[in-house]
Amino acid sequence: MKTTLIAFVAFIEGIAVTVMGGEPNQGWHQNFTAALRDAKSAELPLLLHFYTDWCGPCQQMEHSVLNTPEVLTQLGTVVVGAKINVDHQPEVAERFGVPAYPYDMLVTPEGEVLLSAGGWSTPSDYVARIRTAAARFAPQAKFANGSRPLHSGDAPGLDGYSPVSITLDRVWRKGCPKLAWGYEKVVYHFVDARELDLFRANPDRYAPKFRGRDPICLTAENRNEAGDIHYAAFYGDRLYLLSSSDNRRRFLASPERYGNPQDAHFVNEVAHSRE
């Protein structure tokens, strides 16, 4: 049975590598070196779960926590995960000074410890621990469409306000630079992990139309000019940025020329305050 399970895991990992074409493994790694390589490539923090075959609480974690859907969905997206059997890879436990089993550590690909905790936990607590540590990890923002990141000194899109808060709640909320994601060569910041997940799943819904370019300049004047958040408007549940108050008035007077509307209105008519 043990041999069959190992073969099955290896088979699944082989499929993941083939289908994802170099994306991080979507399940648990069993080897530290492979997991570290994945974490570096994906620019994700590394979750190390240290255990032994003879540890009762370790087996309890294995059966009731580590392979639950809540935990597995974090692997390859929020963190790269590795189960480290200390009897087989003692050097890894020694490297990180693991004091007991089971024990979890979240580290950067460079080895900086973000969070460590021992003992058993519920699946929900385990996921919360993962996401807390991941929020402390802020590599250069990754891009949903494969385009190259901006330079680290470039200002974020929407001046750092969250496009998800603006779209869903019609409220201007400053996002956190540690919760950043890029789309069409623009980095956006988000208030919390939920907003980040929503944006990653459907960035086109939340990102400003035309990459934040003024639609009047683009369509009526054949000119590429960046819009300004002070002259923003919604139209067909999409955010548009205009470059001047005059252009915003023109846009709202005849929005059908610039999209497929249901209605159009000033952003500041629904966002009473900027948080």
Short mmCIF file of C-alpha atoms in Angstrom, two decimals:
data_model
loop_
_atom_site.label_atom_id
_atom_site.label_comp_id
_atom_site.label_asym_id
_atom_site.label_seq_id
_atom_site.Cartn_x
_atom_site.Cartn_y
_atom_site.Cartn_z
CA MET A 1 0.00 0.00 0.00
CA LYS A 2 2.81 2.40 0.88
CA THR A 3 4.57 1.71 -2.44
CA THR A 4 1.33 2.25 -4.33
CA LEU A 5 0.71 5.58 -2.60
CA ILE A 6 4.21 6.85 -3.37
CA ALA A 7 3.84 5.83 -7.01
CA PHE A 8 0.46 7.57 -7.22
CA VAL A 9 1.88 10.81 -5.76
CA ALA A 10 4.78 10.72 -8.20
CA PHE A 11 2.35 10.13 -11.08
CA ILE A 12 0.18 13.08 -10.06
CA GLU A 13 3.19 15.38 -9.69
CA GLY A 14 4.31 14.35 -13.17
CA ILE A 15 0.94 15.35 -14.58
CA ALA A 16 1.08 18.69 -12.77
CA VAL A 17 4.46 19.52 -14.24
CA THR A 18 3.34 18.55 -17.75
CA VAL A 19 0.02 20.37 -17.71
CA MET A 20 1.11 23.53 -15.94
CA GLY A 21 4.21 23.92 -18.04
CA GLY A 22 6.54 25.06 -15.25
CA GLU A 23 3.94 26.45 -12.85
CA PRO A 24 4.51 25.59 -9.17
CA ASN A 25 3.38 22.17 -8.01
CA GLN A 26 -0.28 22.23 -6.94
CA GLY A 27 0.19 19.62 -4.20
CA TRP A 28 2.72 18.77 -1.52
CA HIS A 29 6.35 18.27 -2.45
CA GLN A 30 8.18 15.47 -0.66
CA ASN A 31 11.65 16.85 -1.36
CA PHE A 32 13.04 20.10 0.05
CA THR A 33 15.35 20.84 -2.88
CA ALA A 34 12.55 20.51 -5.45
CA ALA A 35 10.20 22.62 -3.33
CA LEU A 36 12.80 25.35 -2.88
CA ARG A 37 13.41 25.43 -6.62
CA ASP A 38 9.66 25.79 -7.22
CA ALA A 39 9.37 28.57 -4.64
CA LYS A 40 12.20 30.55 -6.20
CA SER A 41 10.78 30.13 -9.69
CA ALA A 42 7.24 31.13 -8.66
CA GLU A 43 8.36 33.82 -6.18
CA LEU A 44 6.17 32.29 -3.48
CA PRO A 45 6.94 31.61 0.18
CA LEU A 46 7.78 28.06 1.14
CA LEU A 47 5.66 26.11 3.64
CA LEU A 48 7.65 23.34 5.36
CA HIS A 49 5.76 20.74 7.36
CA PHE A 50 8.13 18.66 9.48
CA TYR A 51 6.92 15.25 10.62
CA THR A 52 7.96 11.68 11.41
CA ASP A 53 6.30 8.34 10.77
CA TRP A 54 6.30 7.48 14.48
CA CYS A 55 4.69 10.74 15.69
CA GLY A 56 0.98 10.35 16.60
CA PRO A 57 0.00 14.04 16.21
CA CYS A 58 1.86 14.05 12.88
CA GLN A 59 -0.35 11.27 11.57
CA GLN A 60 -3.41 13.10 12.86
CA MET A 61 -2.33 16.20 10.90
CA GLU A 62 -1.77 14.09 7.80
CA HIS A 63 -5.27 12.60 7.87
CA SER A 64 -7.37 15.53 9.10
CA VAL A 65 -5.60 18.74 8.00
CA LEU A 66 -2.88 18.61 5.36
CA ASN A 67 -4.88 17.02 2.58
CA THR A 68 -8.15 18.86 3.05
CA PRO A 69 -9.45 20.97 0.15
CA GLU A 70 -9.01 24.17 2.17
CA VAL A 71 -5.29 23.52 2.58
CA LEU A 72 -4.61 22.05 -0.86
CA THR A 73 -6.02 25.11 -2.62
CA GLN A 74 -3.28 27.22 -1.01
CA LEU A 75 -0.50 25.10 -2.50
CA GLY A 76 0.99 26.37 -5.71
CA THR A 77 -1.03 29.58 -5.51
CA VAL A 78 -0.30 31.18 -2.14
CA VAL A 79 2.66 29.05 -1.03
CA VAL A 80 4.76 26.15 -2.24
CA GLY A 81 4.35 23.30 0.24
CA ALA A 82 6.72 20.52 1.24
CA LYS A 83 6.27 17.68 3.74
CA ILE A 84 9.67 16.99 5.26
CA ASN A 85 10.08 13.55 6.81
CA VAL A 86 12.75 14.25 9.39
CA ASP A 87 13.94 10.63 9.43
CA HIS A 88 14.69 10.87 5.71
CA GLN A 89 15.82 14.52 5.50
CA PRO A 90 17.35 15.29 8.91
CA GLU A 91 19.63 17.95 7.46
CA VAL A 92 16.63 20.16 6.61
CA ALA A 93 15.31 20.00 10.19
CA GLU A 94 18.79 20.79 11.49
CA ARG A 95 19.13 23.72 9.09
CA PHE A 96 15.97 25.35 10.46
CA GLY A 97 16.41 24.28 14.08
CA VAL A 98 13.12 22.39 14.31
CA PRO A 99 12.43 21.73 18.03
CA ALA A 100 9.55 19.20 17.90
CA TYR A 101 7.05 17.44 15.64
CA PRO A 102 4.76 18.20 13.95
CA TYR A 103 6.20 21.60 13.18
CA ASP A 104 5.47 24.11 10.43
CA MET A 105 7.64 26.89 9.10
CA LEU A 106 6.91 29.42 6.39
CA VAL A 107 10.07 30.85 4.90
CA THR A 108 11.06 32.99 1.95
CA PRO A 109 12.92 31.34 -0.93
CA GLU A 110 16.06 32.91 0.59
CA GLY A 111 15.44 31.15 3.92
CA GLU A 112 14.10 34.04 6.03
CA VAL A 113 11.54 32.72 8.52
CA LEU A 114 8.13 34.39 8.18
CA LEU A 115 6.27 32.27 10.71
CA SER A 116 6.75 29.07 12.71
CA ALA A 117 4.37 27.02 14.85
CA GLY A 118 4.26 23.58 16.41
CA GLY A 119 1.51 21.12 17.16
CA TRP A 120 -1.81 20.20 15.65
CA SER A 121 -4.31 22.77 14.32
CA THR A 122 -7.65 22.78 12.56
CA PRO A 123 -7.73 23.19 8.75
CA SER A 124 -9.15 26.72 9.07
CA ASP A 125 -6.45 27.76 11.55
CA TYR A 126 -3.81 26.18 9.34
CA VAL A 127 -5.00 28.14 6.30
CA ALA A 128 -5.14 31.36 8.34
CA ARG A 129 -1.55 30.75 9.39
CA ILE A 130 -0.51 30.27 5.77
CA ARG A 131 -2.20 33.45 4.61
CA THR A 132 -0.85 35.51 7.49
CA ALA A 133 2.69 34.52 6.62
CA ALA A 134 2.13 34.95 2.88
CA ALA A 135 0.95 38.52 3.48
CA ARG A 136 4.36 39.28 4.99
CA PHE A 137 6.07 38.13 1.84
CA ALA A 138 6.25 40.87 -0.78
CA PRO A 139 8.32 39.99 -3.83
CA GLN A 140 8.05 42.09 -6.95
CA ALA A 141 4.42 41.81 -8.01
CA LYS A 142 3.60 38.97 -10.42
CA PHE A 143 1.62 39.60 -13.58
CA ALA A 144 -1.51 37.74 -14.52
CA ASN A 145 -0.90 37.89 -18.28
CA GLY A 146 2.80 37.08 -18.37
CA SER A 147 3.99 40.60 -19.12
CA ARG A 148 7.09 41.95 -17.47
CA PRO A 149 6.81 43.79 -14.14
CA LEU A 150 7.35 47.50 -13.86
CA HIS A 151 10.42 48.79 -12.07
CA SER A 152 10.11 48.57 -8.31
CA GLY A 153 10.06 52.36 -8.02
CA ASP A 154 7.04 52.82 -10.30
CA ALA A 155 3.83 54.03 -8.67
CA PRO A 156 0.98 51.51 -8.32
CA GLY A 157 -2.14 51.71 -10.44
CA LEU A 158 -5.01 53.84 -9.10
CA ASP A 159 -2.47 55.53 -6.79
CA GLY A 160 -2.56 52.44 -4.58
CA TYR A 161 -6.33 52.31 -4.14
CA SER A 162 -7.84 48.84 -4.46
CA PRO A 163 -9.70 48.26 -7.76
CA VAL A 164 -11.80 45.57 -6.06
CA SER A 165 -13.03 47.91 -3.32
CA ILE A 166 -13.82 50.56 -5.91
CA THR A 167 -15.71 48.16 -8.18
CA LEU A 168 -17.63 46.15 -5.58
CA ASP A 169 -18.21 48.70 -2.83
CA ARG A 170 -17.76 52.01 -4.67
CA VAL A 171 -15.37 53.04 -1.92
CA TRP A 172 -11.79 54.24 -2.24
CA ARG A 173 -9.64 52.10 0.07
CA LYS A 174 -5.87 52.11 0.05
CA GLY A 175 -4.44 48.68 -0.64
CA CYS A 176 -1.41 47.07 0.98
CA PRO A 177 1.85 46.95 -1.03
CA LYS A 178 2.41 43.42 0.33
CA LEU A 179 -0.81 42.34 -1.38
CA ALA A 180 0.10 43.28 -4.93
CA TRP A 181 -0.72 41.79 -8.30
CA GLY A 182 -0.04 43.03 -11.80
CA TYR A 183 -2.20 43.08 -14.88
CA GLU A 184 -1.36 44.56 -18.27
CA LYS A 185 1.90 46.03 -16.92
CA VAL A 186 0.20 47.83 -14.02
CA VAL A 187 0.64 46.84 -10.36
CA TYR A 188 -2.45 47.04 -8.16
CA HIS A 189 -2.67 46.91 -4.36
CA PHE A 190 -5.43 45.19 -2.37
CA VAL A 191 -6.94 45.58 1.08
CA ASP A 192 -6.90 41.89 2.01
CA ALA A 193 -6.26 38.39 0.67
CA ARG A 194 -9.89 37.99 -0.40
CA GLU A 195 -9.65 41.00 -2.71
CA LEU A 196 -6.39 39.70 -4.15
CA ASP A 197 -8.02 36.33 -4.89
CA LEU A 198 -10.99 37.99 -6.58
CA PHE A 199 -8.72 40.09 -8.78
CA ARG A 200 -6.50 37.16 -9.73
CA ALA A 201 -9.54 35.14 -10.74
CA ASN A 202 -10.95 37.85 -13.03
CA PRO A 203 -8.64 40.86 -13.40
CA ASP A 204 -10.49 42.30 -16.38
CA ARG A 205 -13.58 42.87 -14.23
CA TYR A 206 -11.77 45.11 -11.77
CA ALA A 207 -8.93 46.78 -13.65
CA PRO A 208 -9.74 50.15 -15.25
CA LYS A 209 -10.90 49.94 -18.83
CA PHE A 210 -8.25 50.66 -21.47
CA ARG A 211 -5.51 50.16 -18.84
CA GLY A 212 -6.56 53.45 -17.26
CA ARG A 213 -6.21 55.45 -20.47
CA ASP A 214 -8.69 58.24 -21.21
CA PRO A 215 -11.31 56.69 -23.55
CA ILE A 216 -12.14 60.02 -25.17
CA CYS A 217 -8.52 60.67 -26.04
CA LEU A 218 -8.23 57.14 -27.44
CA THR A 219 -11.41 57.02 -29.50
CA ALA A 220 -12.20 60.61 -30.43
CA GLU A 221 -8.74 62.10 -30.65
CA ASN A 222 -6.61 59.05 -31.49
CA ARG A 223 -4.34 60.01 -28.62
CA ASN A 224 -2.95 57.83 -25.81
CA GLU A 225 -3.26 59.73 -22.53
CA ALA A 226 -3.36 58.37 -19.00
CA GLY A 227 -6.53 58.99 -17.01
CA ASP A 228 -6.65 60.38 -13.49
CA ILE A 229 -8.44 58.90 -10.48
CA HIS A 230 -9.84 62.37 -9.72
CA TYR A 231 -11.83 62.16 -12.97
CA ALA A 232 -13.12 58.58 -12.71
CA ALA A 233 -16.52 57.24 -13.74
CA PHE A 234 -18.38 53.94 -13.86
CA TYR A 235 -20.09 52.75 -17.01
CA GLY A 236 -21.55 49.28 -17.53
CA ASP A 237 -20.06 48.34 -14.11
CA ARG A 238 -16.54 49.08 -15.42
CA LEU A 239 -14.22 51.75 -14.12
CA TYR A 240 -13.01 54.40 -16.57
CA LEU A 241 -10.39 57.06 -15.90
CA LEU A 242 -10.65 60.37 -17.69
CA SER A 243 -7.87 62.94 -17.91
CA SER A 244 -9.89 66.09 -17.16
CA SER A 245 -13.22 67.27 -15.80
CA ASP A 246 -14.27 68.32 -19.31
CA ASN A 247 -13.57 64.85 -20.67
CA ARG A 248 -15.49 63.26 -17.81
CA ARG A 249 -18.51 65.44 -18.61
CA ARG A 250 -18.26 64.44 -22.28
CA PHE A 251 -17.98 60.79 -21.32
CA LEU A 252 -21.01 60.86 -19.02
CA ALA A 253 -23.07 62.78 -21.56
CA SER A 254 -22.59 60.11 -24.22
CA PRO A 255 -21.12 56.93 -22.71
CA GLU A 256 -22.50 54.68 -25.48
CA ARG A 257 -19.74 56.00 -27.74
CA TYR A 258 -17.09 54.43 -25.54
CA GLY A 259 -18.45 51.03 -24.47
CA ASN A 260 -21.57 48.94 -23.95
CA PRO A 261 -23.39 50.75 -21.12
CA GLN A 262 -26.20 50.12 -18.75
CA ASP A 263 -25.63 53.39 -16.92
CA ALA A 264 -22.86 55.85 -16.14
CA HIS A 265 -22.15 57.98 -13.10
CA PHE A 266 -19.40 59.75 -11.19
CA VAL A 267 -17.37 57.55 -8.89
CA ASN A 268 -17.48 60.20 -6.18
CA GLU A 269 -21.28 60.10 -6.23
CA VAL A 270 -21.20 56.60 -4.75
CA ALA A 271 -17.93 56.80 -2.80
CA HIS A 272 -18.74 59.22 -0.01
CA SER A 273 -15.32 59.02 1.56
CA ARG A 274 -11.87 57.76 0.76
CA GLU A 275 -10.71 55.38 3.47
#
